[in-house]
Amino acid sequence: FQKLEPLNSLIHDHCQQYCLLSWNITMDKMMIRIGGQSHHTYRIPSKPIIEGYKVFALCNVGYTYNWIFASCSNSFIDLVPQPDFTPTGSAVFQLAAVLPYSPNLHFNIYMDNYFPSIALLERLHNRGLVGGGIAGVNSKAFPPTIHDSGPNIPWNEISGSSGNATGMVLAAQWQDNSTVHFLSTIHNLIDRISHLTSSNGPMIRLAFGSPKRVRVPIPVITNDHNQNKVGVDVADPYRTH
Protein backbone atom coordinates (compact mmCIF):
# COMPACT_ATOMS: atom_id res chain seq x y z
CA PHE A 1 0.00 0.00 0.00
CA GLN A 2 3.00 2.31 0.40
CA LYS A 3 3.27 2.39 -3.41
CA LEU A 4 -0.05 4.27 -3.53
CA GLU A 5 1.51 7.28 -1.82
CA PRO A 6 1.51 10.22 -2.24
CA LEU A 7 -1.37 9.84 -4.73
CA ASN A 8 -3.71 8.19 -2.21
CA SER A 9 -3.26 10.98 0.36
CA LEU A 10 -3.70 13.66 -2.32
CA ILE A 11 -7.00 12.18 -3.55
CA HIS A 12 -8.07 11.56 0.05
CA ASP A 13 -7.53 15.19 1.06
CA HIS A 14 -9.25 16.59 -2.03
CA CYS A 15 -12.29 14.32 -1.59
CA GLN A 16 -12.85 15.86 1.85
CA GLN A 17 -12.02 19.40 0.77
CA TYR A 18 -14.46 19.80 -2.12
CA CYS A 19 -17.58 18.00 -0.88
CA LEU A 20 -20.56 19.55 0.93
CA LEU A 21 -22.11 16.58 2.71
CA SER A 22 -25.79 15.93 3.29
CA TRP A 23 -26.66 14.61 6.74
CA ASN A 24 -27.22 10.90 5.95
CA ILE A 25 -23.88 9.07 5.73
CA THR A 26 -23.17 5.39 5.01
CA MET A 27 -20.39 3.26 6.49
CA ASP A 28 -19.68 -0.01 4.67
CA LYS A 29 -17.05 -2.18 3.00
CA MET A 30 -15.92 -2.03 -0.64
CA MET A 31 -14.30 -4.85 -2.58
CA ILE A 32 -11.95 -3.79 -5.40
CA ARG A 33 -11.40 -6.52 -7.98
CA ILE A 34 -7.86 -7.75 -8.63
CA GLY A 35 -6.55 -9.88 -11.46
CA GLY A 36 -3.17 -10.72 -9.93
CA GLN A 37 -1.98 -12.05 -6.60
CA SER A 38 -1.32 -10.23 -3.34
CA HIS A 39 -1.14 -11.23 0.31
CA HIS A 40 -3.32 -8.19 1.09
CA THR A 41 -6.39 -9.43 -0.83
CA TYR A 42 -9.47 -11.13 0.60
CA ARG A 43 -11.39 -14.01 -0.93
CA ILE A 44 -15.12 -14.02 -0.09
CA PRO A 45 -17.01 -16.50 -2.33
CA SER A 46 -20.44 -15.22 -1.24
CA LYS A 47 -19.78 -11.67 -2.56
CA PRO A 48 -20.31 -10.37 -6.14
CA ILE A 49 -16.56 -9.64 -6.27
CA ILE A 50 -15.12 -12.90 -4.99
CA GLU A 51 -11.52 -11.77 -4.58
CA GLY A 52 -10.00 -8.33 -4.22
CA TYR A 53 -8.81 -5.56 -1.96
CA LYS A 54 -11.11 -4.65 0.94
CA VAL A 55 -11.66 -0.98 1.73
CA PHE A 56 -13.72 0.41 4.61
CA ALA A 57 -15.45 3.52 3.29
CA LEU A 58 -17.54 6.46 4.48
CA CYS A 59 -19.86 7.57 1.67
CA ASN A 60 -22.56 10.17 1.07
CA VAL A 61 -25.06 9.52 -1.75
CA GLY A 62 -22.41 7.78 -3.85
CA TYR A 63 -19.54 10.13 -2.94
CA THR A 64 -16.61 8.45 -1.18
CA TYR A 65 -15.55 10.88 1.55
CA ASN A 66 -13.11 8.83 3.62
CA TRP A 67 -11.58 5.36 3.46
CA ILE A 68 -9.17 2.95 5.16
CA PHE A 69 -7.44 0.04 3.43
CA ALA A 70 -7.69 -3.41 5.00
CA SER A 71 -5.15 -6.18 4.53
CA CYS A 72 -5.74 -9.90 4.87
CA SER A 73 -2.24 -10.29 6.30
CA ASN A 74 -1.82 -7.04 8.27
CA SER A 75 -5.36 -6.13 9.40
CA PHE A 76 -5.85 -2.39 8.75
CA ILE A 77 -3.38 -0.02 7.12
CA ASP A 78 -2.61 3.21 9.01
CA LEU A 79 -5.13 2.42 11.75
CA VAL A 80 -5.08 4.34 15.03
CA PRO A 81 -6.30 1.83 17.68
CA GLN A 82 -8.94 3.07 20.10
CA PRO A 83 -9.00 1.89 23.75
CA ASP A 84 -11.44 -0.99 24.34
CA PHE A 85 -12.38 -1.16 20.62
CA THR A 86 -11.87 -4.01 18.19
CA PRO A 87 -9.84 -3.17 15.06
CA THR A 88 -13.11 -2.85 13.13
CA GLY A 89 -14.58 -0.51 15.75
CA SER A 90 -11.40 1.57 15.68
CA ALA A 91 -11.61 1.78 11.87
CA VAL A 92 -15.24 2.93 11.98
CA PHE A 93 -14.43 5.57 14.60
CA GLN A 94 -11.41 6.79 12.62
CA LEU A 95 -13.49 7.13 9.45
CA ALA A 96 -16.25 9.06 11.21
CA ALA A 97 -13.94 11.30 13.24
CA VAL A 98 -13.05 13.41 10.17
CA LEU A 99 -16.65 14.57 9.67
CA PRO A 100 -16.94 18.32 10.26
CA TYR A 101 -18.68 19.31 13.48
CA SER A 102 -20.50 22.39 14.68
CA PRO A 103 -23.49 22.83 17.04
CA ASN A 104 -25.76 23.41 14.01
CA LEU A 105 -24.41 20.55 11.89
CA HIS A 106 -25.36 16.94 12.57
CA PHE A 107 -24.73 13.74 10.62
CA ASN A 108 -26.62 10.43 10.79
CA ILE A 109 -24.25 7.52 10.18
CA TYR A 110 -25.90 4.32 8.91
CA MET A 111 -23.61 1.31 9.28
CA ASP A 112 -23.26 -2.07 7.69
CA ASN A 113 -24.30 -5.18 9.58
CA TYR A 114 -22.30 -5.86 12.73
CA PHE A 115 -20.39 -2.55 12.73
CA PRO A 116 -22.47 -0.92 15.50
CA SER A 117 -21.72 -1.53 19.15
CA ILE A 118 -22.91 0.30 22.25
CA ALA A 119 -19.39 1.54 23.05
CA LEU A 120 -18.85 2.81 19.50
CA LEU A 121 -22.19 4.66 19.35
CA GLU A 122 -21.51 6.22 22.76
CA ARG A 123 -18.09 7.47 21.61
CA LEU A 124 -19.52 8.89 18.38
CA HIS A 125 -22.37 10.54 20.28
CA ASN A 126 -19.85 12.26 22.53
CA ARG A 127 -18.34 13.79 19.37
CA GLY A 128 -21.72 15.08 18.20
CA LEU A 129 -22.32 12.22 15.74
CA VAL A 130 -25.37 9.95 15.83
CA GLY A 131 -25.69 6.63 14.09
CA GLY A 132 -27.02 3.12 14.05
CA GLY A 133 -27.51 -0.08 12.13
CA ILE A 134 -28.15 -3.79 12.43
CA ALA A 135 -26.18 -5.16 15.37
CA GLY A 136 -24.48 -8.45 15.96
CA VAL A 137 -26.10 -10.29 18.85
CA ASN A 138 -23.26 -10.79 21.30
CA SER A 139 -22.49 -9.73 24.83
CA LYS A 140 -20.54 -6.61 23.88
CA ALA A 141 -22.67 -5.30 21.03
CA PHE A 142 -26.26 -5.89 22.14
CA PRO A 143 -28.00 -6.15 25.54
CA PRO A 144 -28.76 -9.81 26.26
CA THR A 145 -31.90 -8.85 28.19
CA ILE A 146 -33.95 -8.47 24.99
CA HIS A 147 -32.58 -11.38 22.98
CA ASP A 148 -35.65 -13.27 21.82
CA SER A 149 -35.53 -15.18 18.54
CA GLY A 150 -38.36 -17.54 19.42
CA PRO A 151 -40.86 -18.77 16.80
CA ASN A 152 -43.96 -17.21 18.41
CA ILE A 153 -43.16 -13.49 18.05
CA PRO A 154 -45.82 -11.81 15.84
CA TRP A 155 -44.60 -10.35 12.57
CA ASN A 156 -43.78 -6.59 12.67
CA GLU A 157 -43.56 -6.50 16.46
CA ILE A 158 -40.82 -4.28 17.83
CA SER A 159 -39.47 -4.07 21.35
CA GLY A 160 -36.46 -2.46 22.92
CA SER A 161 -34.71 -0.94 25.85
CA SER A 162 -31.88 1.40 26.72
CA GLY A 163 -28.62 -0.15 25.62
CA ASN A 164 -26.45 1.77 28.09
CA ALA A 165 -26.58 3.44 31.50
CA THR A 166 -27.16 6.95 30.15
CA GLY A 167 -30.05 5.96 27.89
CA MET A 168 -28.53 7.51 24.76
CA VAL A 169 -28.33 4.19 22.85
CA LEU A 170 -31.55 2.44 21.80
CA ALA A 171 -31.38 -1.36 21.52
CA ALA A 172 -34.35 -2.58 19.47
CA GLN A 173 -35.56 -5.96 18.28
CA TRP A 174 -37.93 -6.17 15.28
CA GLN A 175 -39.62 -9.31 14.01
CA ASP A 176 -39.52 -9.59 10.22
CA ASN A 177 -39.13 -12.97 8.46
CA SER A 178 -36.42 -13.40 11.08
CA THR A 179 -35.50 -11.40 14.17
CA VAL A 180 -33.54 -8.21 13.42
CA HIS A 181 -31.55 -6.38 16.11
CA PHE A 182 -30.77 -2.66 15.87
CA LEU A 183 -28.63 -0.23 17.83
CA SER A 184 -29.25 3.48 17.31
CA THR A 185 -28.74 6.93 18.79
CA ILE A 186 -31.09 8.41 16.15
CA HIS A 187 -34.44 6.73 16.79
CA ASN A 188 -37.05 5.84 19.39
CA LEU A 189 -39.54 2.96 19.50
CA ILE A 190 -42.65 5.03 18.74
CA ASP A 191 -41.98 6.24 15.20
CA ARG A 192 -43.50 4.24 12.36
CA ILE A 193 -43.99 4.92 8.65
CA SER A 194 -46.53 3.51 6.18
CA HIS A 195 -44.73 1.41 3.59
CA LEU A 196 -45.98 -0.71 0.67
CA THR A 197 -44.49 -4.18 0.93
CA SER A 198 -45.13 -7.69 -0.33
CA SER A 199 -45.85 -10.87 1.60
CA ASN A 200 -43.06 -13.39 1.99
CA GLY A 201 -43.33 -16.61 3.91
CA PRO A 202 -45.80 -18.23 6.30
CA MET A 203 -44.93 -16.00 9.28
CA ILE A 204 -46.55 -12.90 7.79
CA ARG A 205 -49.47 -14.42 5.85
CA LEU A 206 -51.72 -13.91 8.87
CA ALA A 207 -50.91 -10.19 8.80
CA PHE A 208 -51.32 -9.84 5.02
CA GLY A 209 -54.30 -12.10 4.40
CA SER A 210 -54.97 -12.79 0.71
CA PRO A 211 -53.50 -9.62 -0.96
CA LYS A 212 -50.03 -9.88 -2.48
CA ARG A 213 -49.09 -6.32 -1.50
CA VAL A 214 -50.31 -4.38 1.53
CA ARG A 215 -49.44 -0.97 2.99
CA VAL A 216 -48.35 -1.58 6.58
CA PRO A 217 -46.74 0.59 9.26
CA ILE A 218 -43.12 -0.42 9.78
CA PRO A 219 -40.69 1.07 12.29
CA VAL A 220 -38.92 4.21 11.08
CA ILE A 221 -35.64 2.69 12.30
CA THR A 222 -36.12 -0.10 9.73
CA ASN A 223 -37.15 2.22 6.91
CA ASP A 224 -34.25 4.62 7.53
CA HIS A 225 -31.75 1.78 7.58
CA ASN A 226 -33.08 0.32 4.31
CA GLN A 227 -33.11 3.70 2.56
CA ASN A 228 -29.68 4.89 3.70
CA LYS A 229 -27.51 1.76 3.91
CA VAL A 230 -26.79 1.78 0.14
CA GLY A 231 -24.51 4.83 -0.01
CA VAL A 232 -21.41 2.71 -0.56
CA ASP A 233 -23.20 0.51 -3.12
CA VAL A 234 -24.00 3.66 -5.12
CA ALA A 235 -20.36 4.74 -4.87
CA ASP A 236 -19.00 1.45 -6.23
CA PRO A 237 -19.86 2.11 -9.93
CA TYR A 238 -18.41 5.64 -9.72
CA ARG A 239 -15.16 4.26 -8.30
CA THR A 240 -15.02 1.54 -10.96
CA HIS A 241 -15.34 4.00 -13.84
mmCIF file of C-alpha atoms in Angstrom:
data_model
loop_
_atom_site.group_PDB
_atom_site.id
_atom_site.type_symbol
_atom_site.label_atom_id
_atom_site.label_comp_id
_atom_site.label_asym_id
_atom_site.label_seq_id
_atom_site.Cartn_x
_atom_site.Cartn_y
_atom_site.Cartn_z
ATOM 1 C CA PHE A 1 0.000 0.000 0.000
ATOM 2 C CA GLN A 2 2.996 2.313 0.398
ATOM 3 C CA LYS A 3 3.267 2.389 -3.407
ATOM 4 C CA LEU A 4 -0.055 4.275 -3.527
ATOM 5 C CA GLU A 5 1.513 7.280 -1.822
ATOM 6 C CA PRO A 6 1.509 10.217 -2.244
ATOM 7 C CA LEU A 7 -1.366 9.836 -4.734
ATOM 8 C CA ASN A 8 -3.707 8.190 -2.205
ATOM 9 C CA SER A 9 -3.261 10.979 0.355
ATOM 10 C CA LEU A 10 -3.697 13.657 -2.319
ATOM 11 C CA ILE A 11 -7.002 12.178 -3.547
ATOM 12 C CA HIS A 12 -8.071 11.556 0.048
ATOM 13 C CA ASP A 13 -7.525 15.187 1.058
ATOM 14 C CA HIS A 14 -9.246 16.591 -2.031
ATOM 15 C CA CYS A 15 -12.288 14.322 -1.595
ATOM 16 C CA GLN A 16 -12.847 15.858 1.846
ATOM 17 C CA GLN A 17 -12.016 19.400 0.765
ATOM 18 C CA TYR A 18 -14.459 19.802 -2.119
ATOM 19 C CA CYS A 19 -17.578 18.000 -0.877
ATOM 20 C CA LEU A 20 -20.555 19.548 0.930
ATOM 21 C CA LEU A 21 -22.109 16.581 2.707
ATOM 22 C CA SER A 22 -25.787 15.932 3.289
ATOM 23 C CA TRP A 23 -26.656 14.612 6.737
ATOM 24 C CA ASN A 24 -27.225 10.904 5.955
ATOM 25 C CA ILE A 25 -23.879 9.073 5.735
ATOM 26 C CA THR A 26 -23.169 5.394 5.013
ATOM 27 C CA MET A 27 -20.389 3.257 6.489
ATOM 28 C CA ASP A 28 -19.675 -0.012 4.671
ATOM 29 C CA LYS A 29 -17.052 -2.181 2.999
ATOM 30 C CA MET A 30 -15.917 -2.026 -0.638
ATOM 31 C CA MET A 31 -14.299 -4.855 -2.576
ATOM 32 C CA ILE A 32 -11.955 -3.792 -5.400
ATOM 33 C CA ARG A 33 -11.400 -6.525 -7.984
ATOM 34 C CA ILE A 34 -7.858 -7.750 -8.629
ATOM 35 C CA GLY A 35 -6.548 -9.882 -11.456
ATOM 36 C CA GLY A 36 -3.169 -10.722 -9.930
ATOM 37 C CA GLN A 37 -1.980 -12.055 -6.600
ATOM 38 C CA SER A 38 -1.321 -10.233 -3.341
ATOM 39 C CA HIS A 39 -1.138 -11.233 0.315
ATOM 40 C CA HIS A 40 -3.320 -8.191 1.093
ATOM 41 C CA THR A 41 -6.390 -9.427 -0.828
ATOM 42 C CA TYR A 42 -9.473 -11.131 0.596
ATOM 43 C CA ARG A 43 -11.386 -14.014 -0.927
ATOM 44 C CA ILE A 44 -15.118 -14.016 -0.087
ATOM 45 C CA PRO A 45 -17.012 -16.502 -2.330
ATOM 46 C CA SER A 46 -20.440 -15.216 -1.237
ATOM 47 C CA LYS A 47 -19.784 -11.675 -2.557
ATOM 48 C CA PRO A 48 -20.310 -10.370 -6.142
ATOM 49 C CA ILE A 49 -16.557 -9.637 -6.266
ATOM 50 C CA ILE A 50 -15.125 -12.902 -4.994
ATOM 51 C CA GLU A 51 -11.522 -11.771 -4.576
ATOM 52 C CA GLY A 52 -10.001 -8.327 -4.223
ATOM 53 C CA TYR A 53 -8.810 -5.559 -1.960
ATOM 54 C CA LYS A 54 -11.105 -4.653 0.936
ATOM 55 C CA VAL A 55 -11.656 -0.979 1.727
ATOM 56 C CA PHE A 56 -13.722 0.415 4.613
ATOM 57 C CA ALA A 57 -15.452 3.516 3.285
ATOM 58 C CA LEU A 58 -17.538 6.458 4.476
ATOM 59 C CA CYS A 59 -19.858 7.570 1.669
ATOM 60 C CA ASN A 60 -22.559 10.166 1.067
ATOM 61 C CA VAL A 61 -25.061 9.522 -1.752
ATOM 62 C CA GLY A 62 -22.410 7.784 -3.846
ATOM 63 C CA TYR A 63 -19.542 10.132 -2.945
ATOM 64 C CA THR A 64 -16.606 8.449 -1.182
ATOM 65 C CA TYR A 65 -15.550 10.880 1.546
ATOM 66 C CA ASN A 66 -13.112 8.827 3.618
ATOM 67 C CA TRP A 67 -11.581 5.356 3.461
ATOM 68 C CA ILE A 68 -9.169 2.954 5.155
ATOM 69 C CA PHE A 69 -7.436 0.036 3.434
ATOM 70 C CA ALA A 70 -7.691 -3.413 5.002
ATOM 71 C CA SER A 71 -5.150 -6.179 4.535
ATOM 72 C CA CYS A 72 -5.740 -9.904 4.865
ATOM 73 C CA SER A 73 -2.238 -10.288 6.299
ATOM 74 C CA ASN A 74 -1.816 -7.041 8.273
ATOM 75 C CA SER A 75 -5.362 -6.134 9.399
ATOM 76 C CA PHE A 76 -5.849 -2.393 8.745
ATOM 77 C CA ILE A 77 -3.377 -0.024 7.117
ATOM 78 C CA ASP A 78 -2.614 3.210 9.014
ATOM 79 C CA LEU A 79 -5.134 2.416 11.752
ATOM 80 C CA VAL A 80 -5.079 4.342 15.026
ATOM 81 C CA PRO A 81 -6.297 1.826 17.684
ATOM 82 C CA GLN A 82 -8.944 3.073 20.104
ATOM 83 C CA PRO A 83 -8.997 1.894 23.746
ATOM 84 C CA ASP A 84 -11.445 -0.988 24.340
ATOM 85 C CA PHE A 85 -12.378 -1.163 20.624
ATOM 86 C CA THR A 86 -11.870 -4.012 18.189
ATOM 87 C CA PRO A 87 -9.842 -3.172 15.059
ATOM 88 C CA THR A 88 -13.110 -2.850 13.125
ATOM 89 C CA GLY A 89 -14.579 -0.512 15.746
ATOM 90 C CA SER A 90 -11.403 1.572 15.675
ATOM 91 C CA ALA A 91 -11.609 1.784 11.871
ATOM 92 C CA VAL A 92 -15.237 2.934 11.976
ATOM 93 C CA PHE A 93 -14.428 5.569 14.598
ATOM 94 C CA GLN A 94 -11.410 6.792 12.622
ATOM 95 C CA LEU A 95 -13.492 7.126 9.450
ATOM 96 C CA ALA A 96 -16.250 9.059 11.207
ATOM 97 C CA ALA A 97 -13.943 11.301 13.235
ATOM 98 C CA VAL A 98 -13.052 13.405 10.170
ATOM 99 C CA LEU A 99 -16.646 14.572 9.666
ATOM 100 C CA PRO A 100 -16.938 18.322 10.260
ATOM 101 C CA TYR A 101 -18.682 19.309 13.475
ATOM 102 C CA SER A 102 -20.500 22.386 14.685
ATOM 103 C CA PRO A 103 -23.495 22.829 17.037
ATOM 104 C CA ASN A 104 -25.758 23.405 14.009
ATOM 105 C CA LEU A 105 -24.408 20.545 11.889
ATOM 106 C CA HIS A 106 -25.359 16.936 12.567
ATOM 107 C CA PHE A 107 -24.729 13.738 10.624
ATOM 108 C CA ASN A 108 -26.622 10.434 10.786
ATOM 109 C CA ILE A 109 -24.251 7.519 10.179
ATOM 110 C CA TYR A 110 -25.897 4.315 8.915
ATOM 111 C CA MET A 111 -23.611 1.313 9.282
ATOM 112 C CA ASP A 112 -23.261 -2.066 7.687
ATOM 113 C CA ASN A 113 -24.298 -5.181 9.579
ATOM 114 C CA TYR A 114 -22.297 -5.862 12.729
ATOM 115 C CA PHE A 115 -20.390 -2.553 12.727
ATOM 116 C CA PRO A 116 -22.474 -0.918 15.501
ATOM 117 C CA SER A 117 -21.722 -1.534 19.146
ATOM 118 C CA ILE A 118 -22.908 0.296 22.250
ATOM 119 C CA ALA A 119 -19.390 1.542 23.050
ATOM 120 C CA LEU A 120 -18.852 2.813 19.497
ATOM 121 C CA LEU A 121 -22.186 4.663 19.349
ATOM 122 C CA GLU A 122 -21.505 6.224 22.760
ATOM 123 C CA ARG A 123 -18.087 7.469 21.614
ATOM 124 C CA LEU A 124 -19.519 8.889 18.378
ATOM 125 C CA HIS A 125 -22.372 10.544 20.284
ATOM 126 C CA ASN A 126 -19.847 12.265 22.529
ATOM 127 C CA ARG A 127 -18.342 13.793 19.373
ATOM 128 C CA GLY A 128 -21.722 15.078 18.200
ATOM 129 C CA LEU A 129 -22.323 12.225 15.741
ATOM 130 C CA VAL A 130 -25.371 9.949 15.830
ATOM 131 C CA GLY A 131 -25.686 6.626 14.087
ATOM 132 C CA GLY A 132 -27.024 3.119 14.046
ATOM 133 C CA GLY A 133 -27.514 -0.080 12.131
ATOM 134 C CA ILE A 134 -28.145 -3.794 12.434
ATOM 135 C CA ALA A 135 -26.182 -5.161 15.372
ATOM 136 C CA GLY A 136 -24.482 -8.449 15.960
ATOM 137 C CA VAL A 137 -26.099 -10.294 18.847
ATOM 138 C CA ASN A 138 -23.259 -10.794 21.295
ATOM 139 C CA SER A 139 -22.493 -9.732 24.825
ATOM 140 C CA LYS A 140 -20.537 -6.609 23.884
ATOM 141 C CA ALA A 141 -22.666 -5.297 21.033
ATOM 142 C CA PHE A 142 -26.260 -5.886 22.141
ATOM 143 C CA PRO A 143 -28.004 -6.149 25.535
ATOM 144 C CA PRO A 144 -28.757 -9.810 26.256
ATOM 145 C CA THR A 145 -31.905 -8.849 28.190
ATOM 146 C CA ILE A 146 -33.950 -8.468 24.992
ATOM 147 C CA HIS A 147 -32.577 -11.376 22.977
ATOM 148 C CA ASP A 148 -35.646 -13.270 21.818
ATOM 149 C CA SER A 149 -35.530 -15.175 18.545
ATOM 150 C CA GLY A 150 -38.363 -17.540 19.420
ATOM 151 C CA PRO A 151 -40.859 -18.768 16.802
ATOM 152 C CA ASN A 152 -43.957 -17.214 18.411
ATOM 153 C CA ILE A 153 -43.163 -13.489 18.048
ATOM 154 C CA PRO A 154 -45.818 -11.813 15.842
ATOM 155 C CA TRP A 155 -44.601 -10.350 12.569
ATOM 156 C CA ASN A 156 -43.782 -6.589 12.665
ATOM 157 C CA GLU A 157 -43.563 -6.504 16.464
ATOM 158 C CA ILE A 158 -40.817 -4.279 17.828
ATOM 159 C CA SER A 159 -39.469 -4.072 21.354
ATOM 160 C CA GLY A 160 -36.459 -2.462 22.916
ATOM 161 C CA SER A 161 -34.706 -0.940 25.854
ATOM 162 C CA SER A 162 -31.877 1.399 26.719
ATOM 163 C CA GLY A 163 -28.622 -0.149 25.621
ATOM 164 C CA ASN A 164 -26.453 1.772 28.094
ATOM 165 C CA ALA A 165 -26.579 3.440 31.496
ATOM 166 C CA THR A 166 -27.156 6.955 30.149
ATOM 167 C CA GLY A 167 -30.046 5.964 27.893
ATOM 168 C CA MET A 168 -28.532 7.506 24.760
ATOM 169 C CA VAL A 169 -28.330 4.189 22.849
ATOM 170 C CA LEU A 170 -31.546 2.442 21.802
ATOM 171 C CA ALA A 171 -31.377 -1.356 21.518
ATOM 172 C CA ALA A 172 -34.351 -2.585 19.473
ATOM 173 C CA GLN A 173 -35.562 -5.960 18.275
ATOM 174 C CA TRP A 174 -37.925 -6.170 15.279
ATOM 175 C CA GLN A 175 -39.622 -9.311 14.012
ATOM 176 C CA ASP A 176 -39.525 -9.592 10.217
ATOM 177 C CA ASN A 177 -39.127 -12.967 8.463
ATOM 178 C CA SER A 178 -36.420 -13.397 11.083
ATOM 179 C CA THR A 179 -35.499 -11.403 14.170
ATOM 180 C CA VAL A 180 -33.538 -8.209 13.420
ATOM 181 C CA HIS A 181 -31.550 -6.383 16.107
ATOM 182 C CA PHE A 182 -30.766 -2.664 15.875
ATOM 183 C CA LEU A 183 -28.630 -0.234 17.832
ATOM 184 C CA SER A 184 -29.255 3.475 17.306
ATOM 185 C CA THR A 185 -28.744 6.928 18.789
ATOM 186 C CA ILE A 186 -31.092 8.406 16.148
ATOM 187 C CA HIS A 187 -34.443 6.727 16.790
ATOM 188 C CA ASN A 188 -37.048 5.835 19.391
ATOM 189 C CA LEU A 189 -39.542 2.957 19.496
ATOM 190 C CA ILE A 190 -42.651 5.032 18.745
ATOM 191 C CA ASP A 191 -41.984 6.243 15.203
ATOM 192 C CA ARG A 192 -43.502 4.241 12.358
ATOM 193 C CA ILE A 193 -43.990 4.919 8.652
ATOM 194 C CA SER A 194 -46.525 3.512 6.180
ATOM 195 C CA HIS A 195 -44.730 1.409 3.587
ATOM 196 C CA LEU A 196 -45.984 -0.711 0.669
ATOM 197 C CA THR A 197 -44.489 -4.181 0.925
ATOM 198 C CA SER A 198 -45.130 -7.690 -0.331
ATOM 199 C CA SER A 199 -45.851 -10.870 1.603
ATOM 200 C CA ASN A 200 -43.064 -13.387 1.987
ATOM 201 C CA GLY A 201 -43.334 -16.612 3.905
ATOM 202 C CA PRO A 202 -45.801 -18.225 6.301
ATOM 203 C CA MET A 203 -44.931 -16.005 9.275
ATOM 204 C CA ILE A 204 -46.553 -12.902 7.792
ATOM 205 C CA ARG A 205 -49.472 -14.420 5.853
ATOM 206 C CA LEU A 206 -51.718 -13.907 8.874
ATOM 207 C CA ALA A 207 -50.910 -10.194 8.800
ATOM 208 C CA PHE A 208 -51.317 -9.841 5.019
ATOM 209 C CA GLY A 209 -54.303 -12.097 4.400
ATOM 210 C CA SER A 210 -54.965 -12.786 0.707
ATOM 211 C CA PRO A 211 -53.497 -9.619 -0.959
ATOM 212 C CA LYS A 212 -50.027 -9.884 -2.479
ATOM 213 C CA ARG A 213 -49.087 -6.317 -1.501
ATOM 214 C CA VAL A 214 -50.311 -4.377 1.527
ATOM 215 C CA ARG A 215 -49.436 -0.973 2.986
ATOM 216 C CA VAL A 216 -48.352 -1.577 6.578
ATOM 217 C CA PRO A 217 -46.742 0.593 9.265
ATOM 218 C CA ILE A 218 -43.121 -0.425 9.778
ATOM 219 C CA PRO A 219 -40.690 1.069 12.287
ATOM 220 C CA VAL A 220 -38.916 4.211 11.081
ATOM 221 C CA ILE A 221 -35.638 2.695 12.297
ATOM 222 C CA THR A 222 -36.118 -0.097 9.731
ATOM 223 C CA ASN A 223 -37.147 2.220 6.908
ATOM 224 C CA ASP A 224 -34.253 4.619 7.533
ATOM 225 C CA HIS A 225 -31.746 1.777 7.580
ATOM 226 C CA ASN A 226 -33.082 0.322 4.314
ATOM 227 C CA GLN A 227 -33.106 3.701 2.556
ATOM 228 C CA ASN A 228 -29.679 4.886 3.701
ATOM 229 C CA LYS A 229 -27.512 1.765 3.905
ATOM 230 C CA VAL A 230 -26.793 1.780 0.140
ATOM 231 C CA GLY A 231 -24.512 4.833 -0.015
ATOM 232 C CA VAL A 232 -21.405 2.711 -0.556
ATOM 233 C CA ASP A 233 -23.202 0.514 -3.121
ATOM 234 C CA VAL A 234 -24.003 3.663 -5.117
ATOM 235 C CA ALA A 235 -20.364 4.743 -4.868
ATOM 236 C CA ASP A 236 -18.995 1.451 -6.231
ATOM 237 C CA PRO A 237 -19.863 2.106 -9.929
ATOM 238 C CA TYR A 238 -18.408 5.636 -9.718
ATOM 239 C CA ARG A 239 -15.165 4.264 -8.300
ATOM 240 C CA THR A 240 -15.019 1.542 -10.962
ATOM 241 C CA HIS A 241 -15.337 4.003 -13.835
#
